[in-house]
Amino acid sequence: MTNGIYIYGVIKLSNSQEPQNFGIDNPAIPRVFTVGFQDIAAVVSPRPLMRYDSLEQEQVVQDLAIHNFVIEKAMERFTIVPIKFGSMVEAEAEVTEFLTKGYTLLHEILKRMEGHRELDVVARWELSKVLPIISRENSQIREKQQEIAAKAGNASMEDKIILGQYIERALTAEKTRYHQAILQALQPVAEEVGVHDIAGDEMIFNAAFLLATPAVDAFYHALDALDQSLESSVNFRVVGPLPPYSFATIEVKRFDRASIDEAREILHLPVDITAKTVRDAYHQLAKEHHPDTNSEEDSREFQRINTAYTTLQDFTENGLIYPQVYQWPNERE
């Protein structure tokens, strides 16, 4: 299998063009070193070149653990901007190109993340304790339960469905109330908040908080006060301090040459292209194959032309490899 370079993250490092060995003494982790450009450096390892979306789940879990371990180890000494898990390039020269192309963006994010840490907070309640309370306090649920009880074994399925709907609505409303209370208590201490998806009936809150390092103690004090105000009805779990995974993860955008060549052929372009030649070729072909005035076959060709244009437009603007802030599938508060 061909070897490549795995990228964990980017750090600000003096004398960055001198490779730094991180000295991680773990036989499961390949040698970790840096590839630098000016005053930033990528933290990397030599790894077999592979596509991580094609690996077995067990291997993905193992490699993700290594990915996070190296980033968090680097965080002990440096401000680090994480790179999205599974990011690989073919050679060190591509790492340098990535840093060169993205220097302004990476430098800006490193500056913004300096002296900051992420804390992830998950809150859960115990349904066995919550449901009786909701049943007592919600008149709709209480009355429907009494109605069903009065019918003994003759309650209809419709009655039970309606009761279930009442309970579901009440739980959703209560979750929302708790969520807002937790956010209101903790958000003022943080500089940014990333709200993640809720998983399961017992999870009521799941969010990441970006904190200036001096604010970490204040955050824990706010969490303790919140826990007391909720009378320990909610179980909180805090993970961190972490690198800013939820706020500054970078994605390595990389074109393979075959896709560029294919796009050039579709637009009938030579090897050397510019933004103008791409735009001119697109406008000419789009006019010839526009679906409003042509056949269904031309409609399919129009889609190919559009895709090729988007690819080459991106390529002429950014080159074969460049960084982009990764957008996590969650909300921002």
PDB file of C-alpha atoms in Angstrom, residues 38-214:
ATOM      1  CA  GLN A  38       6.545  30.412   8.248  1.00  0.00           C
ATOM      2  CA  ASP A  39       5.249  30.454  11.845  1.00  0.00           C
ATOM      3  CA  ILE A  40       2.666  27.663  11.583  1.00  0.00           C
ATOM      4  CA  ALA A  41       3.093  23.917  11.293  1.00  0.00           C
ATOM      5  CA  ALA A  42       0.992  20.855  10.566  1.00  0.00           C
ATOM      6  CA  VAL A  43       1.183  17.980  13.044  1.00  0.00           C
ATOM      7  CA  VAL A  44       1.467  14.843  10.923  1.00  0.00           C
ATOM      8  CA  SER A  45       2.343  11.148  10.768  1.00  0.00           C
ATOM      9  CA  PRO A  46       3.370   8.868   7.907  1.00  0.00           C
ATOM     10  CA  ARG A  47       0.475   6.461   7.295  1.00  0.00           C
ATOM     11  CA  PRO A  48      -0.653   4.099   4.537  1.00  0.00           C
ATOM     12  CA  LEU A  49      -2.691   6.177   2.091  1.00  0.00           C
ATOM     13  CA  MET A  50      -6.347   5.201   2.437  1.00  0.00           C
ATOM     14  CA  ARG A  51      -9.934   6.402   2.327  1.00  0.00           C
ATOM     15  CA  TYR A  52     -11.344   6.411   5.835  1.00  0.00           C
ATOM     16  CA  ASP A  53     -14.944   6.173   4.663  1.00  0.00           C
ATOM     17  CA  SER A  54     -14.195   2.667   3.356  1.00  0.00           C
ATOM     18  CA  LEU A  55     -12.721   1.229   6.576  1.00  0.00           C
ATOM     19  CA  GLU A  56     -14.368  -1.220   8.951  1.00  0.00           C
ATOM     20  CA  GLN A  57     -16.044   0.384  11.961  1.00  0.00           C
ATOM     21  CA  GLU A  58     -13.568  -1.151  14.409  1.00  0.00           C
ATOM     22  CA  GLN A  59     -10.630   0.357  12.523  1.00  0.00           C
ATOM     23  CA  VAL A  60     -12.338   3.753  12.345  1.00  0.00           C
ATOM     24  CA  VAL A  61     -12.900   3.778  16.117  1.00  0.00           C
ATOM     25  CA  GLN A  62      -9.269   2.829  16.740  1.00  0.00           C
ATOM     26  CA  ASP A  63      -7.908   5.476  14.368  1.00  0.00           C
ATOM     27  CA  LEU A  64     -10.262   8.142  15.733  1.00  0.00           C
ATOM     28  CA  ALA A  65      -8.912   7.463  19.220  1.00  0.00           C
ATOM     29  CA  ILE A  66      -5.356   7.956  17.897  1.00  0.00           C
ATOM     30  CA  HIS A  67      -6.425  11.127  16.070  1.00  0.00           C
ATOM     31  CA  ASN A  68      -7.889  12.667  19.229  1.00  0.00           C
ATOM     32  CA  PHE A  69      -5.006  11.486  21.423  1.00  0.00           C
ATOM     33  CA  VAL A  70      -2.380  13.182  19.252  1.00  0.00           C
ATOM     34  CA  ILE A  71      -4.358  16.431  19.022  1.00  0.00           C
ATOM     35  CA  GLU A  72      -4.923  16.530  22.771  1.00  0.00           C
ATOM     36  CA  LYS A  73      -1.263  15.697  23.409  1.00  0.00           C
ATOM     37  CA  ALA A  74      -0.241  18.591  21.163  1.00  0.00           C
ATOM     38  CA  MET A  75      -2.677  20.850  23.037  1.00  0.00           C
ATOM     39  CA  GLU A  76      -0.569  20.405  26.173  1.00  0.00           C
ATOM     40  CA  ARG A  77       2.205  22.448  24.537  1.00  0.00           C
ATOM     41  CA  PHE A  78       0.608  24.473  21.766  1.00  0.00           C
ATOM     42  CA  THR A  79      -2.548  26.130  20.543  1.00  0.00           C
ATOM     43  CA  ILE A  80      -3.849  23.667  17.981  1.00  0.00           C
ATOM     44  CA  VAL A  81      -6.525  23.884  15.324  1.00  0.00           C
ATOM     45  CA  PRO A  82      -7.826  20.342  14.719  1.00  0.00           C
ATOM     46  CA  ILE A  83      -8.010  18.909  11.226  1.00  0.00           C
ATOM     47  CA  LYS A  84     -11.060  16.807  10.378  1.00  0.00           C
ATOM     48  CA  PHE A  85     -10.570  13.110  11.128  1.00  0.00           C
ATOM     49  CA  GLY A  86      -9.318  11.047   8.202  1.00  0.00           C
ATOM     50  CA  SER A  87      -7.491  13.841   6.361  1.00  0.00           C
ATOM     51  CA  MET A  88      -4.570  12.555   4.297  1.00  0.00           C
ATOM     52  CA  VAL A  89      -2.360  13.815   1.499  1.00  0.00           C
ATOM     53  CA  GLU A  90       0.155  12.019  -0.668  1.00  0.00           C
ATOM     54  CA  ALA A  91       3.385  13.750   0.382  1.00  0.00           C
ATOM     55  CA  GLU A  92       4.932  16.391   2.627  1.00  0.00           C
ATOM     56  CA  ALA A  93       5.003  18.780  -0.330  1.00  0.00           C
ATOM     57  CA  GLU A  94       1.190  18.758  -0.323  1.00  0.00           C
ATOM     58  CA  VAL A  95       1.183  19.553   3.396  1.00  0.00           C
ATOM     59  CA  THR A  96       3.361  22.577   2.670  1.00  0.00           C
ATOM     60  CA  GLU A  97       1.045  23.603  -0.168  1.00  0.00           C
ATOM     61  CA  PHE A  98      -1.937  23.242   2.180  1.00  0.00           C
ATOM     62  CA  LEU A  99      -0.270  25.504   4.770  1.00  0.00           C
ATOM     63  CA  THR A 100       0.851  27.999   2.145  1.00  0.00           C
ATOM     64  CA  LYS A 101      -2.541  28.213   0.489  1.00  0.00           C
ATOM     65  CA  GLY A 102      -4.386  28.489   3.787  1.00  0.00           C
ATOM     66  CA  TYR A 103      -1.874  30.524   5.763  1.00  0.00           C
ATOM     67  CA  THR A 104      -4.103  33.567   6.277  1.00  0.00           C
ATOM     68  CA  LEU A 105      -7.114  31.510   7.365  1.00  0.00           C
ATOM     69  CA  LEU A 106      -5.109  29.162   9.583  1.00  0.00           C
ATOM     70  CA  HIS A 107      -3.123  31.970  11.201  1.00  0.00           C
ATOM     71  CA  GLU A 108      -6.317  33.899  11.928  1.00  0.00           C
ATOM     72  CA  ILE A 109      -8.014  30.880  13.532  1.00  0.00           C
ATOM     73  CA  LEU A 110      -4.929  30.026  15.587  1.00  0.00           C
ATOM     74  CA  LYS A 111      -4.852  33.581  16.887  1.00  0.00           C
ATOM     75  CA  ARG A 112      -8.563  33.432  17.774  1.00  0.00           C
ATOM     76  CA  MET A 113      -8.216  30.069  19.530  1.00  0.00           C
ATOM     77  CA  GLU A 114      -5.099  30.982  21.494  1.00  0.00           C
ATOM     78  CA  GLY A 115      -5.756  30.636  25.208  1.00  0.00           C
ATOM     79  CA  HIS A 116      -9.113  28.922  24.670  1.00  0.00           C
ATOM     80  CA  ARG A 117     -10.461  25.496  25.507  1.00  0.00           C
ATOM     81  CA  GLU A 118     -13.626  23.590  24.719  1.00  0.00           C
ATOM     82  CA  LEU A 119     -15.825  21.963  27.357  1.00  0.00           C
ATOM     83  CA  ASP A 120     -18.603  19.600  26.273  1.00  0.00           C
ATOM     84  CA  VAL A 121     -21.628  19.281  28.539  1.00  0.00           C
ATOM     85  CA  VAL A 122     -24.232  16.533  28.370  1.00  0.00           C
ATOM     86  CA  ALA A 123     -27.243  16.513  30.700  1.00  0.00           C
ATOM     87  CA  ARG A 124     -29.571  13.580  31.285  1.00  0.00           C
ATOM     88  CA  TRP A 125     -32.608  12.970  33.415  1.00  0.00           C
ATOM     89  CA  GLU A 126     -34.062   9.705  34.675  1.00  0.00           C
ATOM     90  CA  LEU A 127     -37.407   9.110  33.012  1.00  0.00           C
ATOM     91  CA  SER A 128     -38.511   6.867  35.874  1.00  0.00           C
ATOM     92  CA  LYS A 129     -38.285   9.916  38.159  1.00  0.00           C
ATOM     93  CA  VAL A 130     -39.476  12.543  35.685  1.00  0.00           C
ATOM     94  CA  LEU A 131     -42.640  10.829  34.452  1.00  0.00           C
ATOM     95  CA  PRO A 132     -44.407  10.657  37.850  1.00  0.00           C
ATOM     96  CA  ILE A 133     -43.696  14.360  38.419  1.00  0.00           C
ATOM     97  CA  ILE A 134     -45.048  15.318  34.993  1.00  0.00           C
ATOM     98  CA  SER A 135     -48.102  13.136  35.556  1.00  0.00           C
ATOM     99  CA  ARG A 136     -48.860  14.906  38.826  1.00  0.00           C
ATOM    100  CA  GLU A 137     -48.314  18.411  37.482  1.00  0.00           C
ATOM    101  CA  ASN A 138     -49.972  18.109  34.052  1.00  0.00           C
ATOM    102  CA  SER A 139     -53.766  18.232  34.333  1.00  0.00           C
ATOM    103  CA  GLN A 140     -54.366  16.713  30.876  1.00  0.00           C
ATOM    104  CA  ILE A 141     -52.236  13.680  31.683  1.00  0.00           C
ATOM    105  CA  ARG A 142     -53.671  13.326  35.160  1.00  0.00           C
ATOM    106  CA  GLU A 143     -57.282  13.457  33.954  1.00  0.00           C
ATOM    107  CA  LYS A 144     -56.673  11.018  31.105  1.00  0.00           C
ATOM    108  CA  GLN A 145     -54.935   8.581  33.472  1.00  0.00           C
ATOM    109  CA  GLN A 146     -57.897   8.800  35.847  1.00  0.00           C
ATOM    110  CA  GLU A 147     -60.288   8.246  32.949  1.00  0.00           C
ATOM    111  CA  ILE A 148     -58.392   5.144  31.817  1.00  0.00           C
ATOM    112  CA  ALA A 149     -58.190   3.835  35.379  1.00  0.00           C
ATOM    113  CA  ALA A 150     -61.961   4.281  35.801  1.00  0.00           C
ATOM    114  CA  LYS A 151     -62.567   2.148  32.729  1.00  0.00           C
ATOM    115  CA  ALA A 152     -60.435  -0.598  34.240  1.00  0.00           C
ATOM    116  CA  GLY A 153     -59.702  -3.087  31.472  1.00  0.00           C
ATOM    117  CA  ASN A 154     -62.151  -1.471  29.048  1.00  0.00           C
ATOM    118  CA  ALA A 155     -60.023   1.514  28.080  1.00  0.00           C
ATOM    119  CA  SER A 156     -59.753   1.825  24.317  1.00  0.00           C
ATOM    120  CA  MET A 157     -56.566   1.892  22.289  1.00  0.00           C
ATOM    121  CA  GLU A 158     -57.469   5.448  21.308  1.00  0.00           C
ATOM    122  CA  ASP A 159     -57.465   6.472  24.988  1.00  0.00           C
ATOM    123  CA  LYS A 160     -53.984   5.031  25.416  1.00  0.00           C
ATOM    124  CA  ILE A 161     -52.709   6.708  22.254  1.00  0.00           C
ATOM    125  CA  ILE A 162     -54.053  10.066  23.412  1.00  0.00           C
ATOM    126  CA  LEU A 163     -52.398   9.587  26.810  1.00  0.00           C
ATOM    127  CA  GLY A 164     -49.116   8.777  25.082  1.00  0.00           C
ATOM    128  CA  GLN A 165     -49.395  11.938  22.988  1.00  0.00           C
ATOM    129  CA  TYR A 166     -50.047  14.037  26.093  1.00  0.00           C
ATOM    130  CA  ILE A 167     -46.990  12.554  27.799  1.00  0.00           C
ATOM    131  CA  GLU A 168     -44.794  13.062  24.730  1.00  0.00           C
ATOM    132  CA  ARG A 169     -45.823  16.717  24.429  1.00  0.00           C
ATOM    133  CA  ALA A 170     -45.256  17.295  28.131  1.00  0.00           C
ATOM    134  CA  LEU A 171     -41.807  15.680  28.001  1.00  0.00           C
ATOM    135  CA  THR A 172     -40.844  17.784  24.978  1.00  0.00           C
ATOM    136  CA  ALA A 173     -41.968  20.962  26.730  1.00  0.00           C
ATOM    137  CA  GLU A 174     -40.087  19.998  29.884  1.00  0.00           C
ATOM    138  CA  LYS A 175     -36.950  19.189  27.882  1.00  0.00           C
ATOM    139  CA  THR A 176     -37.153  22.598  26.248  1.00  0.00           C
ATOM    140  CA  ARG A 177     -37.537  24.277  29.622  1.00  0.00           C
ATOM    141  CA  TYR A 178     -34.515  22.458  31.044  1.00  0.00           C
ATOM    142  CA  HIS A 179     -32.483  23.140  27.904  1.00  0.00           C
ATOM    143  CA  GLN A 180     -33.167  26.860  28.116  1.00  0.00           C
ATOM    144  CA  ALA A 181     -32.398  26.943  31.838  1.00  0.00           C
ATOM    145  CA  ILE A 182     -29.053  25.183  31.346  1.00  0.00           C
ATOM    146  CA  LEU A 183     -28.101  27.375  28.407  1.00  0.00           C
ATOM    147  CA  GLN A 184     -29.102  30.543  30.244  1.00  0.00           C
ATOM    148  CA  ALA A 185     -26.936  29.575  33.217  1.00  0.00           C
ATOM    149  CA  LEU A 186     -23.807  28.552  31.292  1.00  0.00           C
ATOM    150  CA  GLN A 187     -23.780  30.646  28.126  1.00  0.00           C
ATOM    151  CA  PRO A 188     -22.721  33.942  29.791  1.00  0.00           C
ATOM    152  CA  VAL A 189     -19.401  32.380  30.829  1.00  0.00           C
ATOM    153  CA  ALA A 190     -18.593  31.148  27.306  1.00  0.00           C
ATOM    154  CA  GLU A 191     -17.480  33.008  24.204  1.00  0.00           C
ATOM    155  CA  GLU A 192     -19.243  30.626  21.829  1.00  0.00           C
ATOM    156  CA  VAL A 193     -21.704  27.762  22.182  1.00  0.00           C
ATOM    157  CA  GLY A 194     -22.279  24.891  19.772  1.00  0.00           C
ATOM    158  CA  VAL A 195     -25.501  22.972  20.390  1.00  0.00           C
ATOM    159  CA  HIS A 196     -25.306  19.336  19.317  1.00  0.00           C
ATOM    160  CA  ASP A 197     -28.020  16.801  18.558  1.00  0.00           C
ATOM    161  CA  ILE A 198     -29.938  15.152  21.389  1.00  0.00           C
ATOM    162  CA  ALA A 199     -29.782  11.347  21.416  1.00  0.00           C
ATOM    163  CA  GLY A 200     -32.446   9.306  23.192  1.00  0.00           C
ATOM    164  CA  ASP A 201     -35.261  10.167  25.590  1.00  0.00           C
ATOM    165  CA  GLU A 202     -33.059  10.672  28.636  1.00  0.00           C
ATOM    166  CA  MET A 203     -30.624  13.183  27.125  1.00  0.00           C
ATOM    167  CA  ILE A 204     -31.939  16.721  27.512  1.00  0.00           C
ATOM    168  CA  PHE A 205     -28.881  18.834  26.709  1.00  0.00           C
ATOM    169  CA  ASN A 206     -25.769  18.405  24.579  1.00  0.00           C
ATOM    170  CA  ALA A 207     -23.520  21.351  23.805  1.00  0.00           C
ATOM    171  CA  ALA A 208     -19.940  22.517  23.439  1.00  0.00           C
ATOM    172  CA  PHE A 209     -18.692  25.701  25.100  1.00  0.00           C
ATOM    173  CA  LEU A 210     -15.661  27.680  23.968  1.00  0.00           C
ATOM    174  CA  LEU A 211     -13.992  29.264  26.980  1.00  0.00           C
ATOM    175  CA  ALA A 212     -11.026  31.491  27.602  1.00  0.00           C
ATOM    176  CA  THR A 213      -8.759  29.442  29.871  1.00  0.00           C
ATOM    177  CA  PRO A 214      -9.225  31.782  32.880  1.00  0.00           C
TER     178      PRO A 214
END
